[in-house]
Amino acid sequence: MSIANLKRRLDEKISVFSDSTHIQTKFVKPQRLMKRLSILEHKFGDLENVQPLEEKIIKSVLKLEQHGFDGMTKRDRKNLAWSLSKKLPNYEEKILFTPVGVRLIDYFNQLGIDQLQFVYFPLLYSYFAFEQHELENLPSNWIQLRKILDENKSSIFKASTRPKKWMTTLIDNSEVLTTEPTKKFVREFLQDNDENRVANQLESLRIASVSWFWDDLIRSAIKSIKTMKEDEYFQIIPRFLVLLEKNKIYATDILAALLERYASTSQREKVHEVLKHLALDQWGNPQYESSAGWNNVNVDTKKMVIQWFVRADLEAFFRLFSRTADVDRFNYWIKFIDKIAVSQIFLGPAASESNQVEHRKFREENRGRLKLLTGSTRTNNAFMLKIENIYVFDFSDIGNACYILNKIPYNQERKKVDIDTLKPGVHILKLSHTSGWQRKFDEKLAELGIFSSQANNSNSLYKRRY
């Protein structure tokens, strides 16, 4: 056999045993060893990016101030990258917002990938470490830092022979380095059952709990309410109520956004009890001009909530507390609901002292809104409605007339009101609930310029004349 043939056969044998697929059939993968290697790499990566002691950061900053960037070691550069989000002694602001920060950003911007890769994670950490109030005016240094991170992320990833977990996370979620860093995450943040899903997804980036990022995520979620489809909006309300409960600083923004969106839906006349009572607790009674919190929503939205309270008051008055009340009167007054700016209920002893679950619940949910009626029977209750420029007072017990006044006759600061105060001798009208009273009421109110929405149809005898 020639040497050439011998060499050829030898190469063939070598190639067989060097083939990766053949090797796998001959040798079992060292699974436990590979798992251990993965754990060690993870621990080493964590140690590599652990924050240094503040004393070491201060030492590197002093070295920069005294000698400039000449002689800076790899460790010094890392310490300086960590320093950007720190407020060190003798500095009134965090380093990024000082002249030293300007120098550092310019320095890091000029580094090549071979050096930048060792400080990239500390720079990334600093980018996320600031709180929202620190970035309200979008400091130019912070924007420049974001630009450095964004423009070099791919190169850092490619330069790494074994990419770290945070590198993969950053590449997969590169939106965090754009002007809309949380847009991608809003839907899953709102719709996923695991409210920590986004945090877990970005865990390797080590975003601080006080970071502007989480603030931006919640505010972006709140903004999304405005553009949601109606069905999606109604489904997402409970999620926002949980957010509101856990994040009180966003209570006003969340409540305002939910109410504004509700007012534009086809269900605006349907009372949302949770939103109604939450708004009452947060901003007070919308029927009182002194409740300044209602300036957080537009006039039409406030009007919607007022109508919720009016409807609930009338239903409670005629259907919950007053067994002797004429239900026809509920049907009569409810037709003016879009004209009613204020409603007030006066409960007699029977209603105010009742231990029925429904009665106690209504009184609790409307604490601060109810008054006590004195000087009458135990079962008698009263209500007041401000319809445009008049005040209507009516009573639950049969035999009481309806009084119409041009002002509130009682001291609004007092909790107890005598029935005679609601039936003053000087009044605009005194109307009795005798046979055909609805027609008579329509006629008298029309003389005062008061018409219900139903009075604008062509079949009404008392439609408004323009």
Coordinates of C-alpha atoms in Angstrom, one line a residue:
M1 CA 0.0 0.0 0.0
S2 CA 1.3 3.3 -1.0
I3 CA 1.9 6.1 1.5
A4 CA -0.7 8.2 -0.2
N5 CA -3.4 5.5 0.2
L6 CA -2.4 4.9 3.8
K7 CA -2.7 8.7 4.5
R8 CA -6.1 8.8 2.8
R9 CA -7.5 5.9 4.9
L10 CA -6.1 7.4 8.1
D11 CA -7.7 10.7 7.4
E12 CA -11.1 9.0 6.8
K13 CA -10.9 7.2 10.2
I14 CA -10.0 10.4 11.9
S15 CA -12.8 12.3 10.3
V16 CA -15.3 9.7 11.5
F17 CA -14.2 10.0 15.1
S18 CA -14.0 13.8 15.0
D19 CA -17.6 14.2 13.7
S20 CA -19.7 15.9 16.4
T21 CA -22.7 13.6 15.7
H22 CA -20.6 10.5 16.0
I23 CA -19.0 11.8 19.2
Q24 CA -22.5 12.3 20.7
T25 CA -23.3 8.7 20.1
K26 CA -20.2 7.5 21.8
F27 CA -20.1 9.9 24.8
V28 CA -22.9 11.0 27.1
K29 CA -23.2 14.8 27.6
P30 CA -22.0 15.8 31.1
Q31 CA -25.4 17.3 32.1
R32 CA -24.5 17.9 35.8
L33 CA -21.2 19.5 34.9
M34 CA -22.9 21.7 32.3
K35 CA -25.5 22.8 34.8
R36 CA -22.8 23.5 37.4
L37 CA -20.9 25.5 34.8
S38 CA -24.1 27.6 34.1
I39 CA -24.5 28.3 37.8
L40 CA -20.9 29.4 38.1
E41 CA -21.1 31.6 35.1
H42 CA -24.3 33.3 36.5
K43 CA -22.6 33.8 39.9
F44 CA -19.5 35.2 38.3
G45 CA -21.7 37.6 36.2
D46 CA -23.5 38.8 39.3
L47 CA -20.1 39.4 41.1
E48 CA -18.7 41.1 38.0
N49 CA -21.5 43.7 38.1
V50 CA -22.0 44.1 41.9
Q51 CA -22.0 47.7 43.0
P52 CA -18.7 48.7 44.6
L53 CA -18.6 50.3 48.0
E54 CA -19.2 54.1 48.0
E55 CA -15.7 54.7 49.3
K56 CA -14.2 53.1 46.2
I57 CA -16.5 55.2 44.0
I58 CA -15.5 58.4 45.8
K59 CA -11.8 57.4 45.5
S60 CA -12.1 57.1 41.7
V61 CA -14.0 60.4 41.4
L62 CA -11.3 62.2 43.4
K63 CA -8.7 60.6 41.2
L64 CA -10.5 62.0 38.1
E65 CA -10.7 65.5 39.7
Q66 CA -7.0 65.5 40.5
H67 CA -5.4 63.7 37.5
G68 CA -8.0 63.6 34.8
F69 CA -8.5 60.4 32.8
D70 CA -4.8 59.7 32.5
G71 CA -3.9 56.6 34.5
M72 CA -7.5 55.4 34.9
T73 CA -7.6 51.7 35.5
K74 CA -10.4 49.4 34.3
R75 CA -11.8 49.3 37.9
D76 CA -11.7 53.2 38.0
R77 CA -13.8 53.4 34.8
K78 CA -16.3 51.0 36.3
N79 CA -16.5 53.0 39.5
L80 CA -17.1 56.2 37.5
A81 CA -19.9 54.5 35.6
W82 CA -21.5 53.5 38.8
S83 CA -21.1 57.0 40.2
L84 CA -23.4 58.7 37.7
S85 CA -26.6 57.9 39.7
K86 CA -24.9 58.6 43.1
K87 CA -25.1 61.7 45.2
L88 CA -21.7 61.9 46.8
P89 CA -20.4 64.1 49.6
N90 CA -19.5 67.6 48.5
Y91 CA -21.9 67.4 45.6
E92 CA -25.3 69.0 45.7
E93 CA -26.7 66.8 42.9
K94 CA -26.2 63.3 41.6
I95 CA -23.0 63.1 39.6
L96 CA -24.7 62.9 36.2
F97 CA -26.2 66.4 36.7
T98 CA -22.9 68.0 37.7
P99 CA -19.9 69.2 35.5
V100 CA -18.1 66.0 36.4
G101 CA -21.1 64.2 34.9
V102 CA -20.7 66.2 31.7
R103 CA -17.0 65.1 31.5
L104 CA -17.9 61.5 32.2
I105 CA -20.6 61.3 29.5
D106 CA -18.3 62.8 27.0
Y107 CA -15.5 60.3 28.0
F108 CA -17.7 57.2 27.8
N109 CA -19.1 58.4 24.5
Q110 CA -15.6 58.2 23.0
L111 CA -14.6 54.8 24.4
G112 CA -14.2 51.9 22.0
I113 CA -16.2 48.7 22.3
D114 CA -13.2 46.9 23.9
Q115 CA -13.3 49.3 26.9
L116 CA -17.0 50.3 26.8
Q117 CA -18.1 46.6 27.3
F118 CA -16.6 46.6 30.8
V119 CA -18.6 49.7 31.9
Y120 CA -21.7 49.1 29.9
F121 CA -23.7 47.4 32.7
P122 CA -23.0 50.1 35.3
L123 CA -24.0 52.7 32.8
L124 CA -27.2 50.8 32.1
Y125 CA -27.9 50.5 35.8
S126 CA -27.4 54.2 36.2
Y127 CA -29.8 54.9 33.4
F128 CA -32.6 53.1 35.2
A129 CA -31.6 54.3 38.7
F130 CA -33.0 57.8 38.5
E131 CA -36.5 58.6 39.9
Q132 CA -39.2 60.2 37.8
H133 CA -39.0 63.7 39.4
E134 CA -35.3 63.8 38.6
L135 CA -36.0 63.5 34.9
E136 CA -39.0 65.8 34.5
N137 CA -37.2 68.2 32.3
L138 CA -35.3 65.5 30.4
P139 CA -31.7 66.4 31.4
S140 CA -29.5 66.4 28.3
N141 CA -26.8 64.3 30.1
W142 CA -29.4 61.5 30.7
I143 CA -30.6 61.6 27.1
Q144 CA -26.9 61.4 26.0
L145 CA -26.4 58.4 28.3
R146 CA -29.4 56.7 26.7
K147 CA -28.0 57.4 23.3
I148 CA -24.6 55.8 24.2
L149 CA -26.4 52.7 25.5
D150 CA -28.8 52.4 22.6
E151 CA -26.1 52.9 19.9
N152 CA -23.7 50.4 21.4
K153 CA -26.0 47.6 22.6
S154 CA -25.7 45.4 19.5
S155 CA -21.9 45.8 19.4
I156 CA -21.6 44.9 23.1
F157 CA -23.7 41.8 22.5
K158 CA -21.6 40.7 19.5
A159 CA -18.3 41.4 21.3
S160 CA -19.2 38.9 24.1
T161 CA -18.2 35.3 23.5
R162 CA -20.7 34.2 26.0
P163 CA -23.5 36.8 26.3
K164 CA -24.8 37.5 29.8
K165 CA -28.5 37.1 30.6
W166 CA -28.9 40.9 30.9
M167 CA -27.4 41.3 27.4
T168 CA -30.0 38.9 25.9
T169 CA -32.8 40.6 27.8
L170 CA -31.7 44.0 26.6
I171 CA -31.5 42.9 22.9
D172 CA -34.9 41.3 23.2
N173 CA -36.4 44.4 24.8
S174 CA -34.4 47.2 23.2
E175 CA -37.5 49.5 23.4
V176 CA -36.3 50.4 27.0
L177 CA -33.6 52.6 25.4
T178 CA -36.1 54.6 23.2
T179 CA -38.3 57.6 23.8
E180 CA -41.2 55.1 24.4
P181 CA -39.5 52.7 26.8
T182 CA -42.7 51.0 28.2
K183 CA -45.1 51.0 25.2
K184 CA -44.4 47.4 24.5
F185 CA -45.1 46.3 28.0
V186 CA -48.4 48.1 28.7
R187 CA -50.8 45.4 27.3
E188 CA -49.2 42.5 29.2
F189 CA -48.9 44.7 32.3
L190 CA -52.6 45.3 32.3
Q191 CA -54.0 42.0 31.0
D192 CA -51.6 39.3 32.4
N193 CA -52.8 37.6 35.6
D194 CA -49.3 37.8 37.0
E195 CA -48.8 41.5 37.8
N196 CA -45.1 40.9 38.2
R197 CA -44.6 39.5 34.7
V198 CA -42.9 42.6 33.3
A199 CA -40.6 42.9 36.4
N200 CA -39.7 39.2 36.0
Q201 CA -39.1 39.6 32.3
L202 CA -36.6 42.4 32.9
E203 CA -35.2 41.1 36.2
S204 CA -31.6 40.7 34.8
L205 CA -31.5 44.5 34.1
R206 CA -31.8 45.1 37.8
I207 CA -34.2 48.1 37.4
A208 CA -34.5 49.8 40.8
S209 CA -38.0 49.7 42.4
V210 CA -38.0 53.5 42.5
S211 CA -36.9 53.8 38.9
W212 CA -38.6 56.2 36.5
F213 CA -39.3 53.2 34.3
W214 CA -42.1 51.8 36.6
D215 CA -43.6 55.3 36.8
D216 CA -43.5 55.5 33.0
L217 CA -45.1 52.1 32.7
I218 CA -48.1 53.0 35.0
R219 CA -48.6 56.4 33.4
S220 CA -48.4 54.8 29.9
A221 CA -51.0 52.3 31.0
I222 CA -53.2 55.1 32.3
K223 CA -52.9 57.0 29.0
S224 CA -53.9 53.8 27.1
I225 CA -57.4 54.0 28.7
K226 CA -58.3 56.9 26.4
T227 CA -57.9 54.8 23.2
M228 CA -59.2 51.5 24.5
K229 CA -62.2 49.9 22.8
E230 CA -65.3 49.9 24.9
D231 CA -65.3 46.2 25.7
E232 CA -61.6 46.2 26.5
Y233 CA -62.1 49.2 28.8
F234 CA -64.9 47.6 30.9
Q235 CA -62.8 44.4 31.3
I236 CA -59.7 46.3 32.4
I237 CA -61.4 48.5 35.1
P238 CA -60.8 46.0 38.0
R239 CA -57.1 45.9 37.1
F240 CA -56.8 49.7 37.4
L241 CA -58.7 49.6 40.7
V242 CA -56.1 47.3 42.0
L243 CA -53.3 49.5 40.7
L244 CA -55.0 52.5 42.4
E245 CA -55.3 50.7 45.7
K246 CA -51.6 49.7 45.6
N247 CA -50.2 52.9 44.2
K248 CA -52.0 55.8 46.0
I249 CA -49.8 58.4 44.3
Y250 CA -51.5 57.6 41.0
A251 CA -55.1 57.6 42.5
T252 CA -56.1 60.9 40.9
D253 CA -54.7 60.1 37.5
I254 CA -56.3 56.6 37.4
L255 CA -59.6 57.8 38.7
A256 CA -59.8 60.7 36.3
A257 CA -58.9 58.6 33.3
L258 CA -61.4 55.9 34.2
L259 CA -64.3 58.4 34.7
E260 CA -63.4 60.3 31.5
R261 CA -63.5 57.1 29.5
Y262 CA -66.7 55.9 31.1
A263 CA -68.4 59.2 30.2
S264 CA -67.7 58.5 26.5
T265 CA -69.2 54.9 26.6
S266 CA -72.7 53.8 25.7
Q267 CA -73.1 52.8 29.4
R268 CA -72.7 56.3 30.9
E269 CA -76.2 56.3 32.3
K270 CA -75.6 53.0 34.1
V271 CA -74.2 53.7 37.6
H272 CA -70.8 52.2 38.3
E273 CA -71.0 51.8 42.1
V274 CA -67.3 51.3 42.7
L275 CA -66.2 54.3 40.7
K276 CA -69.0 56.4 42.2
H277 CA -68.1 55.8 45.8
L278 CA -64.3 55.8 45.1
A279 CA -64.8 59.3 43.5
L280 CA -66.8 60.4 46.6
D281 CA -64.0 59.3 48.9
Q282 CA -61.3 60.9 46.8
W283 CA -62.8 64.2 45.8
G284 CA -66.0 64.7 47.9
N285 CA -69.5 65.3 46.7
P286 CA -69.5 66.4 43.1
Q287 CA -72.7 68.4 43.8
Y288 CA -70.8 70.8 46.0
E289 CA -68.8 73.6 44.3
S290 CA -66.3 73.4 47.2
S291 CA -65.2 69.9 46.1
A292 CA -62.2 71.1 44.1
G293 CA -61.1 67.6 43.3
W294 CA -63.7 67.4 40.6
N295 CA -61.6 69.9 38.5
N296 CA -59.6 66.9 37.5
V297 CA -62.3 65.8 35.1
N298 CA -64.2 67.8 32.5
V299 CA -67.7 69.3 33.1
D300 CA -69.5 66.6 31.2
T301 CA -67.9 63.8 33.2
K302 CA -68.7 65.5 36.5
K303 CA -72.3 65.8 35.3
M304 CA -72.4 62.1 34.6
V305 CA -71.3 61.3 38.2
I306 CA -73.8 63.8 39.6
Q307 CA -76.5 62.0 37.7
W308 CA -75.3 58.7 39.3
F309 CA -75.8 60.2 42.7
V310 CA -79.2 61.7 41.8
R311 CA -80.5 58.4 40.5
A312 CA -79.2 56.5 43.5
D313 CA -80.7 59.1 45.8
L314 CA -84.1 58.9 44.2
E315 CA -84.1 55.1 44.1
A316 CA -83.1 55.0 47.7
F317 CA -85.8 57.5 48.7
F318 CA -88.6 55.9 46.8
R319 CA -87.7 52.2 46.7
L320 CA -85.3 51.6 49.7
F321 CA -86.4 53.7 52.6
S322 CA -89.9 54.8 52.0
R323 CA -92.5 52.1 52.0
T324 CA -95.3 54.6 52.0
A325 CA -93.9 56.7 49.1
D326 CA -95.7 57.0 45.8
V327 CA -93.5 55.3 43.3
D328 CA -95.1 57.4 40.5
R329 CA -93.2 60.3 41.9
F330 CA -89.9 58.5 41.2
N331 CA -90.9 58.1 37.6
Y332 CA -91.9 61.8 37.5
W333 CA -88.7 63.3 39.0
I334 CA -86.2 60.9 37.3
K335 CA -87.2 62.4 33.9
F336 CA -85.5 65.7 35.0
I337 CA -82.2 63.9 35.8
D338 CA -80.1 65.6 33.2
K339 CA -81.2 69.0 34.6
I340 CA -80.5 68.2 38.3
A341 CA -77.3 69.7 39.7
V342 CA -77.8 68.8 43.4
S343 CA -79.7 66.2 45.3
Q344 CA -80.1 65.9 49.1
I345 CA -81.8 63.3 51.2
F346 CA -83.2 63.9 54.7
L347 CA -83.8 60.7 56.6
G348 CA -86.4 60.4 59.3
P349 CA -85.8 58.3 62.5
A350 CA -87.0 55.0 61.0
A351 CA -84.6 55.2 58.1
S352 CA -81.7 56.7 59.9
E353 CA -81.9 54.1 62.7
S354 CA -82.7 51.0 60.7
N355 CA -80.4 48.0 61.0
Q356 CA -81.4 46.5 57.7
V357 CA -78.3 45.6 55.7
E358 CA -79.3 47.6 52.7
H359 CA -80.1 50.7 54.8
R360 CA -76.8 50.5 56.7
K361 CA -74.9 50.0 53.4
F362 CA -76.5 53.1 51.8
R363 CA -75.8 55.2 54.9
E364 CA -72.2 54.1 55.0
E365 CA -71.5 54.6 51.3
N366 CA -73.0 58.1 51.5
R367 CA -71.6 59.2 54.8
G368 CA -71.3 63.0 54.9
R369 CA -74.1 63.4 52.2
L370 CA -77.1 62.6 54.3
K371 CA -79.1 64.8 56.7
L372 CA -81.6 64.0 59.5
L373 CA -85.2 65.1 59.3
T374 CA -86.8 66.1 62.6
G375 CA -90.2 67.4 63.6
S376 CA -92.1 64.9 61.6
T377 CA -93.3 61.2 61.8
R378 CA -90.7 58.4 62.2
T379 CA -91.4 57.2 58.7
N380 CA -91.3 60.5 56.9
N381 CA -88.3 61.3 54.7
A382 CA -87.6 64.2 52.4
F383 CA -85.5 65.0 49.4
M384 CA -84.3 68.2 47.7
L385 CA -83.5 68.6 44.0
K386 CA -81.9 71.6 42.4
I387 CA -83.4 71.7 38.9
E388 CA -81.7 74.5 37.0
N389 CA -82.5 77.6 39.1
I390 CA -85.2 76.2 41.5
Y391 CA -85.2 73.9 44.5
V392 CA -87.8 71.2 44.8
F393 CA -88.7 69.7 48.2
D394 CA -90.9 66.6 48.4
F395 CA -91.7 64.1 51.1
S396 CA -92.3 60.4 51.4
D397 CA -95.4 60.2 53.6
I398 CA -98.6 60.6 51.7
G399 CA -100.4 63.9 52.5
N400 CA -97.4 66.1 52.2
A401 CA -97.3 68.8 49.5
C402 CA -94.3 69.5 47.3
Y403 CA -92.6 72.9 47.9
I404 CA -90.7 74.8 45.2
L405 CA -88.3 77.5 46.4
N406 CA -85.7 79.8 44.8
K407 CA -83.0 79.1 47.4
I408 CA -82.0 76.6 50.0
P409 CA -83.9 77.4 53.2
Y410 CA -81.7 75.5 55.7
N411 CA -78.1 75.9 57.0
Q412 CA -76.1 73.4 54.9
E413 CA -73.6 73.0 57.7
R414 CA -76.1 71.5 60.0
K415 CA -76.8 67.7 60.0
K416 CA -80.3 68.0 61.4
V417 CA -83.1 69.9 59.6
D418 CA -86.6 70.5 60.9
I419 CA -89.5 69.7 58.5
D420 CA -91.0 73.2 59.0
T421 CA -87.7 74.6 57.5
L422 CA -88.4 72.7 54.3
K423 CA -92.0 74.0 54.2
P424 CA -91.5 77.8 54.6
G425 CA -94.3 80.3 54.4
V426 CA -92.5 82.1 51.6
H427 CA -92.2 79.9 48.5
I428 CA -92.6 79.9 44.7
L429 CA -95.1 77.0 44.5
K430 CA -96.9 74.6 46.8
L431 CA -98.2 71.6 44.8
S432 CA -100.4 68.8 46.0
H433 CA -100.3 65.2 44.8
T434 CA -104.0 65.1 44.0
S435 CA -105.5 63.3 41.0
G436 CA -103.7 64.3 37.8
W437 CA -100.9 65.9 39.7
Q438 CA -98.2 65.0 37.1
R439 CA -100.0 67.2 34.4
K440 CA -100.4 70.0 36.9
F441 CA -96.7 69.8 37.9
D442 CA -95.6 69.9 34.3
E443 CA -97.8 73.0 33.7
K444 CA -96.5 74.9 36.7
L445 CA -92.8 74.0 36.1
A446 CA -93.2 75.0 32.4
E447 CA -94.4 78.4 33.6
L448 CA -91.0 78.6 35.5
G449 CA -89.1 77.6 32.4
I450 CA -88.4 74.1 33.6
F451 CA -88.9 71.3 31.1
S452 CA -87.8 67.6 31.2
S453 CA -85.9 66.1 28.3
Q454 CA -89.1 64.1 27.6
A455 CA -90.9 67.5 27.1
N456 CA -88.9 68.1 23.9
N457 CA -90.7 65.5 21.9
S458 CA -93.5 66.4 19.6
N459 CA -96.2 64.7 21.6
S460 CA -95.7 66.8 24.8
L461 CA -98.1 69.6 25.7
Y462 CA -95.3 71.3 27.6
K463 CA -92.3 71.2 25.2
R464 CA -90.0 74.2 25.3
R465 CA -90.7 76.9 22.8
Y466 CA -87.8 78.6 21.1

